[in-house]
Coordinates of C-alpha atoms in Angstrom, one line a residue:
M15 CA -14.3 -17.7 -4.6
A16 CA -12.6 -14.6 -3.2
Y17 CA -9.4 -17.0 -2.6
I18 CA -9.6 -18.4 -5.5
M19 CA -9.5 -14.4 -7.1
L20 CA -6.6 -13.9 -5.0
A21 CA -4.5 -16.8 -5.4
P22 CA -2.5 -15.8 -8.5
V23 CA -1.6 -12.3 -6.6
L24 CA -0.6 -14.3 -3.5
V25 CA 1.3 -17.3 -5.9
L26 CA 3.1 -14.1 -7.5
L27 CA 3.8 -12.0 -4.2
S28 CA 5.0 -15.5 -2.7
I29 CA 7.5 -15.9 -5.5
F30 CA 9.0 -12.7 -6.0
V31 CA 8.4 -10.8 -2.5
L32 CA 8.2 -13.0 0.5
W33 CA 10.8 -15.8 -0.5
P34 CA 13.2 -13.4 -1.8
A35 CA 13.1 -11.9 1.7
V36 CA 13.0 -14.9 3.3
Q37 CA 16.1 -16.0 1.4
A38 CA 17.9 -12.7 1.9
V39 CA 17.6 -12.9 6.3
Y40 CA 19.2 -16.4 5.5
L41 CA 22.0 -15.6 3.3
S42 CA 22.9 -13.1 5.7
F43 CA 24.1 -15.2 8.4
F44 CA 26.7 -16.6 6.0
D45 CA 30.0 -15.8 4.0
W46 CA 27.9 -16.6 1.0
S47 CA 29.9 -16.2 -2.5
F48 CA 29.4 -17.4 -6.0
Y49 CA 32.6 -19.1 -6.5
T50 CA 33.0 -20.7 -3.0
S51 CA 30.9 -22.5 -0.7
S52 CA 29.0 -21.0 2.0
Q53 CA 29.9 -21.1 5.8
F54 CA 27.7 -20.1 8.5
V55 CA 29.0 -17.3 10.5
A56 CA 25.7 -16.3 12.5
W57 CA 25.9 -12.6 13.6
K58 CA 29.3 -11.8 12.0
N59 CA 27.9 -9.8 9.1
Y60 CA 25.7 -7.8 11.2
A61 CA 28.2 -7.1 13.7
N62 CA 30.6 -5.6 10.8
V63 CA 28.0 -3.7 9.3
L64 CA 27.2 -1.9 12.6
G65 CA 30.6 -1.6 13.2
D66 CA 31.5 0.0 10.2
D67 CA 31.7 3.5 10.3
R68 CA 30.9 4.3 6.7
F69 CA 27.7 2.7 6.9
W70 CA 26.9 5.0 9.6
Q71 CA 28.1 7.9 7.8
A72 CA 25.9 7.2 4.6
I73 CA 22.9 6.8 6.9
L74 CA 23.8 10.3 8.3
R75 CA 24.5 11.4 4.8
G76 CA 20.9 10.0 3.2
L77 CA 19.3 12.1 6.5
E78 CA 20.9 15.2 5.3
F79 CA 19.9 14.5 2.0
V80 CA 16.4 13.8 3.1
L81 CA 16.8 17.2 5.1
M82 CA 17.5 19.1 1.9
T83 CA 15.1 17.7 -0.5
V84 CA 11.8 16.5 1.2
P85 CA 10.9 19.9 3.0
V86 CA 11.8 22.1 -0.2
S87 CA 9.7 19.6 -2.1
L88 CA 6.8 19.9 0.2
V89 CA 6.6 23.5 0.0
L90 CA 7.2 23.8 -3.7
S91 CA 4.6 21.3 -4.1
F92 CA 1.9 23.1 -2.1
L93 CA 3.0 26.7 -3.4
I94 CA 2.6 25.1 -7.2
A95 CA -0.9 23.5 -6.3
S96 CA -2.2 26.7 -4.6
L97 CA -1.6 28.4 -7.8
A98 CA -2.9 25.9 -10.1
V99 CA -6.4 25.6 -8.2
S100 CA -6.6 29.2 -8.3
V101 CA -5.8 30.1 -12.1
S102 CA -8.0 29.5 -14.7
Q103 CA -8.9 25.8 -16.2
K104 CA -6.5 26.4 -19.5
V105 CA -3.6 27.8 -17.3
S106 CA -3.8 25.3 -14.6
T107 CA -3.6 22.3 -17.2
L108 CA -0.5 23.9 -18.7
L109 CA 1.0 24.1 -15.5
K110 CA 0.3 20.6 -14.8
I111 CA 1.8 19.2 -17.6
S112 CA 4.5 21.4 -17.2
I113 CA 5.3 20.3 -14.0
Y114 CA 4.9 16.6 -14.3
I115 CA 7.3 16.6 -17.5
P116 CA 10.1 15.7 -15.3
S117 CA 8.4 12.8 -13.9
V118 CA 8.8 10.8 -16.7
I119 CA 12.6 11.8 -17.6
S120 CA 14.8 9.1 -17.2
G121 CA 17.0 9.5 -13.7
V122 CA 20.3 8.7 -15.8
I123 CA 19.2 11.3 -18.6
A124 CA 18.3 14.0 -15.8
S125 CA 21.9 12.9 -14.3
I126 CA 23.8 13.4 -17.4
T127 CA 21.9 16.8 -18.1
F128 CA 22.9 18.2 -14.5
V129 CA 26.5 16.9 -14.9
M130 CA 26.6 19.5 -17.9
I131 CA 24.8 22.0 -16.2
Y132 CA 27.5 21.7 -13.1
D133 CA 30.6 21.5 -15.6
Y134 CA 33.2 23.7 -14.4
S135 CA 34.4 25.2 -17.3
G136 CA 31.7 25.0 -19.5
G137 CA 28.4 25.0 -17.4
I138 CA 25.6 27.1 -17.6
L139 CA 25.6 27.3 -13.9
N140 CA 29.3 28.8 -13.6
A141 CA 28.5 31.2 -16.1
L142 CA 25.8 32.5 -14.5
I143 CA 27.3 33.4 -11.4
N144 CA 30.2 34.8 -13.4
I145 CA 28.2 37.3 -14.5
V146 CA 27.8 38.6 -10.8
G147 CA 31.3 38.7 -10.4
L148 CA 31.7 34.9 -8.6
P149 CA 34.4 32.4 -9.8
N150 CA 33.6 29.0 -11.4
Q151 CA 32.9 26.3 -8.5
A152 CA 33.4 22.4 -8.6
W153 CA 30.0 21.7 -7.9
L154 CA 30.1 17.9 -8.0
G155 CA 34.2 18.1 -7.2
D156 CA 34.0 19.9 -3.8
P157 CA 32.7 17.9 -1.0
R158 CA 31.0 21.0 0.3
W159 CA 28.5 21.3 -2.8
A160 CA 28.6 18.0 -4.0
L161 CA 25.6 16.9 -2.1
G162 CA 23.3 19.8 -2.6
A163 CA 24.0 19.7 -6.1
I164 CA 22.5 16.4 -6.3
A165 CA 19.4 17.5 -4.1
L166 CA 18.4 19.9 -6.5
P167 CA 17.6 17.3 -9.5
A168 CA 16.2 14.8 -6.8
V169 CA 13.5 18.0 -6.2
W170 CA 13.3 18.3 -9.6
L171 CA 12.5 14.9 -10.9
G172 CA 9.9 14.4 -7.7
L173 CA 8.2 17.7 -8.2
G174 CA 5.6 16.3 -10.6
I175 CA 4.2 13.8 -8.8
S176 CA 3.9 15.4 -5.3
T177 CA 2.4 18.3 -6.8
L178 CA -0.4 16.3 -8.5
I179 CA -1.0 14.8 -5.1
M180 CA -1.4 17.8 -3.6
I181 CA -3.5 19.7 -6.3
A182 CA -6.2 16.8 -5.9
A183 CA -6.4 17.1 -2.0
L184 CA -6.8 20.8 -2.2
L185 CA -9.4 20.3 -4.8
D186 CA -11.1 17.8 -2.1
V187 CA -11.3 20.9 0.5
P188 CA -15.0 22.4 0.3
Q189 CA -15.2 25.5 -1.1
S190 CA -17.8 26.3 1.7
F191 CA -15.2 26.9 4.5
Y192 CA -13.1 29.4 2.2
E193 CA -16.2 31.6 1.5
A194 CA -16.9 31.6 5.3
A195 CA -13.4 32.4 6.2
E196 CA -13.5 35.3 3.8
L197 CA -16.9 36.6 5.3
E198 CA -15.1 36.7 8.4
G199 CA -12.1 38.5 6.8
A200 CA -9.5 35.9 7.0
S201 CA -6.4 36.9 5.0
W202 CA -4.7 34.1 2.6
W203 CA -2.2 32.9 5.7
Q204 CA -5.1 32.3 8.1
R205 CA -7.2 30.4 5.4
T206 CA -4.0 28.1 4.8
R207 CA -2.7 27.8 8.2
Y208 CA -6.4 26.8 9.7
I209 CA -8.4 25.3 6.9
T210 CA -6.0 24.1 4.1
L211 CA -3.2 22.6 6.0
P212 CA -5.7 21.0 8.6
Q213 CA -7.6 19.8 5.6
I214 CA -4.9 18.2 4.1
K215 CA -2.6 16.5 6.6
N216 CA -3.1 12.9 5.6
V217 CA -1.8 13.7 2.1
L218 CA 1.1 16.0 4.0
L219 CA 1.9 13.0 5.7
F220 CA 1.7 10.3 2.8
L221 CA 4.3 13.0 0.8
L222 CA 6.3 13.0 4.1
V223 CA 7.1 9.4 4.4
T224 CA 7.2 8.5 0.9
G225 CA 9.5 11.4 0.8
F226 CA 11.7 10.7 3.5
V227 CA 11.9 6.7 2.1
G228 CA 12.4 7.6 -1.5
S229 CA 15.4 10.5 -0.8
I230 CA 17.2 8.4 1.4
Q231 CA 17.3 5.7 -1.0
Q232 CA 18.4 7.7 -4.1
Y233 CA 20.8 5.6 -5.9
E234 CA 20.8 6.7 -9.5
L235 CA 22.0 10.5 -9.1
P236 CA 24.9 9.5 -6.7
L237 CA 26.0 6.7 -9.3
V238 CA 26.0 8.8 -12.2
M239 CA 26.9 12.0 -11.3
T240 CA 29.9 11.3 -8.7
A241 CA 29.8 7.7 -8.2
G242 CA 29.7 8.6 -4.6
G243 CA 32.3 10.9 -4.6
P244 CA 34.6 13.1 -3.9
Q245 CA 35.8 11.8 -0.7
H246 CA 32.4 9.6 -0.4
A247 CA 30.5 12.8 0.3
T248 CA 27.7 11.5 -1.9
E249 CA 27.6 8.3 -1.0
L250 CA 24.4 7.3 0.1
P251 CA 23.0 4.1 2.0
N252 CA 21.9 2.3 -1.3
L253 CA 24.9 3.2 -3.2
F254 CA 27.2 2.3 -0.7
I255 CA 25.8 -0.9 -0.4
F256 CA 26.1 -1.4 -4.2
N257 CA 29.6 -0.4 -4.0
H258 CA 30.5 -2.8 -1.7
F259 CA 28.6 -5.7 -3.2
R260 CA 30.8 -5.0 -6.1
Q261 CA 34.2 -5.0 -4.4
D262 CA 33.7 -7.6 -2.1
T263 CA 33.5 -11.5 -3.1
Y264 CA 31.4 -12.6 -0.2
V265 CA 27.6 -10.8 -0.5
G266 CA 26.6 -11.8 3.3
Y267 CA 28.0 -8.4 4.6
S268 CA 25.7 -6.4 1.6
I269 CA 22.5 -8.3 2.5
A270 CA 23.1 -7.7 6.0
A271 CA 23.7 -3.8 5.4
A272 CA 20.4 -3.7 3.2
L273 CA 18.2 -5.6 6.0
L274 CA 19.9 -2.9 8.4
L275 CA 19.0 -0.3 6.2
F276 CA 15.4 -1.6 6.3
V277 CA 15.1 -1.6 10.1
V278 CA 16.5 1.8 9.9
L279 CA 13.9 3.4 7.3
G280 CA 10.9 1.3 9.3
S281 CA 12.2 2.7 12.7
I282 CA 12.1 6.2 11.4
S283 CA 9.1 6.0 9.7
S284 CA 7.2 4.8 12.9
I285 CA 8.7 8.0 14.8
I286 CA 7.7 10.4 12.2
F287 CA 3.8 8.7 12.2
R288 CA 4.3 8.8 16.4
I289 CA 5.4 12.5 16.1
V290 CA 2.6 13.6 14.0
N291 CA 0.3 11.5 15.9
S292 CA -0.8 9.9 12.7
E293 CA -3.7 7.7 14.5
K294 CA -5.7 11.1 14.7
L295 CA -5.2 11.7 11.2
V296 CA -8.0 9.7 10.0
D297 CA -11.0 11.3 9.2

């Protein structure tokens, strides 16, 4: 009976996940095109990707983007969650709703909104810095600022879900721990360092890994806001693969690049687990 109940899920998983994955691996060994017959090229596509400086630059740019977004998101989520669990029920509910609103906004709509905020001549951000005497900045047109300008809406969009997960983790910490610490005269920082953080380490690990994977695979924001420019300064890995797919008649290279990106993400995620010694995080 159990296998009968699992059969529909296994069939759907095979059709929409396993078979496409196998087919992608298969096609990555061919010069495959929609317009001409395919030709077996063995490891040529993988060699071309590994020898492409733009691919590695996109990977490094993605890691830089992760450093811009994930730590900031974790810190803000923790601070907001700490505030939410320490205030009254009404204020906490209002805070949760307010912080979650960006999560239901389309990434395309958010991109267009921030493009207007960053506008050189009429954007509100340049208007604000003009007040303190600073000149207008081409936030999306200058390679120095473009990636950071995209990181800001990325943090804003993902803050709601990570904060709610953090709130759930904080509510799961036994209050008796804090009461005992207060009796011993522990400060807020001491309670946070020795009680809160160790108790929610599983959740922190989860948010760290999912945040890393989500950030390095960011696609909508750079596509809509900058199309990967200026000078490829915001061309993250997924956008690099998409641009190559649009420009190349043969898609074997793009498939190979996507599979290599999968290997890179899996390897780095494994390293994260090993560094934080995740096998000891299981209660």
